[in-house]
Tab-separated table of C-alpha atoms in Angstrom:
chain	number	residue	atom	x	y	z
T	1	GLU	CA	-32.759	-57.797	-16.550
T	2	ALA	CA	-30.902	-61.095	-16.610
T	3	GLY	CA	-27.135	-60.877	-16.558
T	4	VAL	CA	-24.592	-62.785	-18.580
T	5	THR	CA	-24.888	-66.494	-17.932
T	6	GLN	CA	-22.352	-69.220	-18.554
T	7	PHE	CA	-22.634	-72.964	-18.610
T	8	PRO	CA	-21.291	-75.109	-17.124
T	9	SER	CA	-19.986	-73.458	-13.987
T	10	HIS	CA	-17.307	-76.100	-13.643
T	11	SER	CA	-15.991	-78.761	-15.985
T	12	VAL	CA	-13.423	-81.439	-15.292
T	13	ILE	CA	-12.132	-83.340	-18.315
T	14	GLU	CA	-9.174	-85.458	-19.213
T	15	LYS	CA	-6.411	-84.350	-21.512
T	16	GLY	CA	-7.379	-85.024	-25.097
T	17	GLN	CA	-11.104	-84.708	-24.535
T	18	THR	CA	-13.375	-82.027	-25.935
T	19	VAL	CA	-15.263	-79.423	-23.952
T	20	THR	CA	-17.773	-76.836	-25.090
T	21	LEU	CA	-18.484	-73.770	-23.006
T	22	ARG	CA	-21.575	-71.699	-23.518
T	23	CYS	CA	-22.262	-68.033	-22.923
T	24	ASP	CA	-25.586	-66.236	-23.061
T	25	PRO	CA	-25.035	-62.484	-23.180
T	26	ILE	CA	-27.411	-59.826	-21.968
T	27	SER	CA	-30.264	-59.553	-24.422
T	28	GLY	CA	-29.640	-56.864	-26.997
T	29	HIS	CA	-25.889	-56.735	-26.488
T	30	ASP	CA	-24.227	-57.046	-29.875
T	31	ASN	CA	-20.718	-57.244	-28.414
T	32	LEU	CA	-19.629	-60.502	-26.847
T	33	TYR	CA	-16.175	-61.188	-25.493
T	34	TRP	CA	-14.337	-64.259	-24.231
T	35	TYR	CA	-11.543	-63.963	-21.679
T	36	ARG	CA	-9.716	-66.494	-19.572
T	37	ARG	CA	-7.633	-66.506	-16.444
T	38	VAL	CA	-5.028	-69.180	-16.115
T	39	MET	CA	-3.808	-69.914	-12.588
T	40	GLY	CA	-1.625	-67.133	-11.245
T	41	LYS	CA	-1.930	-65.002	-14.337
T	42	GLU	CA	-3.990	-62.012	-15.280
T	43	ILE	CA	-7.270	-62.183	-17.167
T	44	LYS	CA	-6.469	-62.399	-20.869
T	45	PHE	CA	-8.597	-61.483	-23.849
T	46	LEU	CA	-9.466	-64.278	-26.265
T	47	LEU	CA	-11.837	-62.821	-28.803
T	48	HIS	CA	-14.598	-60.346	-29.550
T	49	PHE	CA	-17.790	-60.859	-31.521
T	50	VAL	CA	-19.929	-58.111	-32.927
T	51	LYS	CA	-23.208	-59.855	-33.529
T	52	GLU	CA	-22.218	-63.071	-35.311
T	53	SER	CA	-18.954	-61.748	-36.744
T	54	LYS	CA	-15.528	-62.175	-35.184
T	55	GLN	CA	-14.243	-58.647	-34.729
T	56	ASP	CA	-10.965	-59.603	-33.093
T	57	GLU	CA	-9.662	-63.087	-32.378
T	58	SER	CA	-6.086	-62.096	-31.708
T	59	GLY	CA	-6.123	-63.633	-28.237
T	60	MET	CA	-7.070	-67.161	-29.251
T	61	PRO	CA	-4.120	-69.336	-28.159
T	62	ASN	CA	-4.143	-71.839	-31.020
T	63	ASN	CA	-6.364	-73.742	-33.404
T	64	ARG	CA	-7.586	-76.066	-30.664
T	65	PHE	CA	-9.947	-73.281	-29.668
T	66	LEU	CA	-13.028	-72.558	-31.747
T	67	ALA	CA	-15.582	-69.888	-30.904
T	68	GLU	CA	-18.904	-69.471	-32.609
T	69	ARG	CA	-21.853	-67.158	-32.287
T	70	THR	CA	-24.383	-68.349	-34.808
T	71	GLY	CA	-27.354	-66.019	-35.067
T	72	GLY	CA	-25.631	-63.373	-33.013
T	73	THR	CA	-27.116	-64.499	-29.721
T	74	TYR	CA	-25.372	-67.034	-27.514
T	75	SER	CA	-21.795	-68.103	-28.093
T	76	THR	CA	-19.879	-71.329	-27.640
T	77	LEU	CA	-16.192	-71.873	-27.090
T	78	LYS	CA	-14.952	-75.351	-27.902
T	79	VAL	CA	-11.599	-76.702	-26.871
T	80	GLN	CA	-10.549	-79.782	-28.847
T	81	PRO	CA	-8.427	-81.563	-27.825
T	82	ALA	CA	-7.954	-80.104	-24.360
T	83	GLU	CA	-4.462	-79.824	-22.901
T	84	LEU	CA	-3.362	-79.386	-19.286
T	85	GLU	CA	-2.438	-75.747	-19.852
T	86	ASP	CA	-6.010	-74.961	-20.867
T	87	SER	CA	-7.095	-75.203	-17.235
T	88	GLY	CA	-8.385	-71.938	-15.877
T	89	VAL	CA	-11.496	-69.814	-15.601
T	90	TYR	CA	-13.164	-68.770	-18.825
T	91	PHE	CA	-15.187	-65.580	-18.671
T	92	CYS	CA	-17.697	-64.262	-21.112
T	93	ALA	CA	-18.704	-60.616	-21.197
T	94	SER	CA	-21.092	-58.556	-23.236
T	95	SER	CA	-21.609	-54.894	-23.896
T	96	GLN	CA	-24.045	-52.728	-25.735
T	97	VAL	CA	-21.543	-50.094	-26.782
T	98	TYR	CA	-18.795	-50.973	-29.220
T	99	GLY	CA	-15.463	-50.362	-27.576
T	100	GLY	CA	-17.032	-49.697	-24.217
T	101	GLY	CA	-15.195	-50.565	-21.061
T	102	GLU	CA	-18.390	-51.299	-19.205
T	103	GLN	CA	-18.472	-54.916	-20.118
T	104	TYR	CA	-20.799	-57.149	-18.141
T	105	PHE	CA	-19.138	-60.366	-17.126
T	106	GLY	CA	-20.625	-63.747	-16.461
T	107	PRO	CA	-19.593	-65.819	-13.440
T	108	GLY	CA	-17.135	-67.823	-15.485
T	109	THR	CA	-16.617	-71.489	-16.240
T	110	ARG	CA	-13.844	-73.166	-14.295
T	111	LEU	CA	-12.171	-75.696	-16.592
T	112	THR	CA	-9.913	-78.326	-15.112
T	113	VAL	CA	-7.981	-80.562	-17.478
T	114	THR	CA	-6.414	-83.602	-15.802
O	1	GLY	CA	3.921	-55.887	-25.586
O	2	GLU	CA	1.656	-53.580	-23.635
O	3	SER	CA	0.903	-54.505	-20.074
O	4	VAL	CA	-1.008	-53.171	-17.145
O	5	GLY	CA	0.299	-54.138	-13.750
O	6	LEU	CA	-0.267	-53.523	-10.080
O	7	HIS	CA	2.123	-52.247	-7.444
O	8	LEU	CA	0.646	-54.174	-4.501
O	9	PRO	CA	-0.851	-57.639	-4.701
O	10	THR	CA	-2.620	-57.432	-1.300
O	11	LEU	CA	-4.086	-54.677	0.821
O	12	SER	CA	-5.605	-55.036	4.278
O	13	VAL	CA	-7.565	-52.190	5.866
O	14	GLN	CA	-9.878	-51.607	8.786
O	15	GLU	CA	-13.540	-50.954	8.195
O	16	GLY	CA	-14.118	-47.242	7.828
O	17	ASP	CA	-10.638	-46.488	6.557
O	18	ASN	CA	-9.974	-45.212	3.071
O	19	SER	CA	-8.331	-47.624	0.617
O	20	ILE	CA	-6.047	-46.808	-2.252
O	21	ILE	CA	-5.294	-49.382	-4.919
O	22	ASN	CA	-2.614	-48.583	-7.450
O	23	CYS	CA	-1.947	-49.624	-11.000
O	24	ALA	CA	0.816	-48.894	-13.499
O	25	TYR	CA	0.373	-49.128	-17.227
O	26	SER	CA	2.928	-49.132	-19.993
O	27	ASN	CA	0.962	-48.279	-23.120
O	28	SER	CA	0.934	-44.509	-23.486
O	29	ALA	CA	-1.560	-44.871	-26.331
O	30	SER	CA	-4.234	-46.235	-23.993
O	31	ASP	CA	-7.186	-43.924	-24.001
O	32	TYR	CA	-9.592	-45.514	-21.586
O	33	PHE	CA	-9.039	-47.056	-18.166
O	34	ILE	CA	-11.420	-49.079	-16.084
O	35	TRP	CA	-11.545	-50.555	-12.600
O	36	TYR	CA	-13.265	-53.872	-12.019
O	37	LYS	CA	-14.114	-55.640	-8.779
O	38	GLN	CA	-14.297	-59.408	-8.561
O	39	GLU	CA	-15.907	-61.146	-5.632
O	40	SER	CA	-15.420	-64.816	-4.944
O	41	GLY	CA	-17.339	-67.002	-7.389
O	42	LYS	CA	-18.366	-64.101	-9.572
O	43	GLY	CA	-17.101	-62.444	-12.695
O	44	PRO	CA	-15.499	-59.004	-12.716
O	45	GLN	CA	-17.919	-56.174	-12.076
O	46	PHE	CA	-17.462	-52.699	-13.550
O	47	ILE	CA	-16.780	-50.033	-10.923
O	48	ILE	CA	-15.693	-46.863	-12.647
O	49	ASP	CA	-13.865	-45.705	-15.740
O	50	ILE	CA	-11.854	-42.720	-16.857
O	51	ARG	CA	-10.797	-41.433	-20.234
O	52	SER	CA	-7.245	-40.361	-20.930
O	53	ASN	CA	-8.257	-36.713	-21.318
O	54	MET	CA	-9.288	-36.626	-17.656
O	55	ASP	CA	-7.221	-36.877	-14.487
O	56	LYS	CA	-9.947	-37.533	-11.949
O	57	ARG	CA	-13.397	-39.013	-11.850
O	58	GLN	CA	-15.640	-39.613	-8.881
O	59	GLY	CA	-18.359	-42.131	-8.274
O	60	GLN	CA	-20.211	-43.273	-5.233
O	61	ARG	CA	-17.509	-43.719	-2.565
O	62	VAL	CA	-14.926	-44.305	-5.287
O	63	THR	CA	-12.533	-41.982	-7.055
O	64	VAL	CA	-10.199	-42.840	-9.891
O	65	LEU	CA	-7.093	-40.776	-10.489
O	66	LEU	CA	-5.058	-40.875	-13.668
O	67	ASN	CA	-1.517	-39.558	-13.925
O	68	LYS	CA	-0.445	-39.837	-17.534
O	69	THR	CA	2.984	-38.378	-16.841
O	70	VAL	CA	4.008	-41.417	-14.834
O	71	LYS	CA	1.445	-43.791	-16.355
O	72	HIS	CA	-0.243	-44.426	-13.052
O	73	LEU	CA	-3.850	-45.153	-12.165
O	74	SER	CA	-5.358	-45.398	-8.711
O	75	LEU	CA	-8.680	-46.314	-7.182
O	76	GLN	CA	-9.650	-44.705	-3.913
O	77	ILE	CA	-12.442	-46.202	-1.866
O	78	ALA	CA	-13.823	-44.031	0.899
O	79	ALA	CA	-15.052	-45.468	4.185
O	80	THR	CA	-14.191	-49.022	3.156
O	81	GLN	CA	-16.750	-51.629	4.163
O	82	PRO	CA	-16.438	-55.403	4.592
O	83	GLY	CA	-18.469	-55.784	1.401
O	84	ASP	CA	-15.650	-54.083	-0.475
O	85	SER	CA	-13.409	-57.097	0.141
O	86	ALA	CA	-12.615	-58.481	-3.295
O	87	VAL	CA	-9.973	-58.584	-5.991
O	88	TYR	CA	-9.647	-55.309	-7.847
O	89	PHE	CA	-8.391	-55.170	-11.406
O	90	CYS	CA	-7.385	-52.235	-13.491
O	91	ALA	CA	-7.836	-52.588	-17.222
O	92	GLU	CA	-7.209	-50.486	-20.257
O	93	ILE	CA	-8.553	-50.153	-23.743
O	94	ASN	CA	-6.520	-48.914	-26.641
O	95	ALA	CA	-8.586	-47.358	-29.382
O	96	GLY	CA	-7.885	-48.055	-32.964
O	97	GLY	CA	-7.789	-50.965	-35.349
O	98	THR	CA	-9.764	-54.068	-34.680
O	99	SER	CA	-8.752	-54.293	-31.033
O	100	TYR	CA	-11.068	-51.617	-29.735
O	101	GLY	CA	-13.125	-53.182	-26.972
O	102	LYS	CA	-10.387	-55.577	-25.961
O	103	LEU	CA	-9.656	-55.162	-22.263
O	104	THR	CA	-6.071	-55.606	-21.092
O	105	PHE	CA	-6.114	-56.466	-17.401
O	106	GLY	CA	-3.590	-56.085	-14.636
O	107	GLN	CA	-2.904	-58.954	-12.244
O	108	GLY	CA	-5.249	-57.764	-9.520
O	109	THR	CA	-5.015	-56.568	-5.926
O	110	ILE	CA	-6.685	-58.450	-3.114
O	111	LEU	CA	-8.436	-56.041	-0.765
O	112	THR	CA	-9.363	-57.386	2.659
O	113	VAL	CA	-11.462	-55.252	4.967
O	114	HIS	CA	-11.404	-56.164	8.653
O	115	PRO	CA	-14.444	-55.296	10.788
């Protein structure tokens, strides 16, 4: 069974540019989560999809971040325009069970904004 | 707000020793606690979990202890191996509302196992 995949693995962009991160969850997992870890800080929740619906987006920092999951399969997270403080590692996770702690994480996308 | 934190940021042990990684949490309403392991270049990997109505749970070479009185969680790794070297995170889930499923992570403890 393929795990959670994320693309790209690393992205370097300039302040003000746009970046789109992609996450492909484990097939059949209705729950998809986005987290990020900013340098020196703990991993923070961004949002949670159940199928194509946003269940909880309380962790989204501001309206420069837009997450979508059209069709309930893969998800994208767009940052527009990117700021320096957006640099960090963005993780995607999926789970089969709603509310389950056994979330399967992807390898992350390292975003560097210069 | 609620937070989950760690007592020790780094832990170095010899191969074969037992390791204990500690975590404190502040949200007494948390009902589910999880330990994750993150190796370099990878995402966090689920190790073991425990519900708030339990005080101990054992897995393969790992044991999680939960002390709700002092809001303390620990992960014990028996016969630590070099492959156990990683960053270990505790996390909690608070049931209820729309936030169920949202993991709140601690900062992480770096475990280094010396051969």
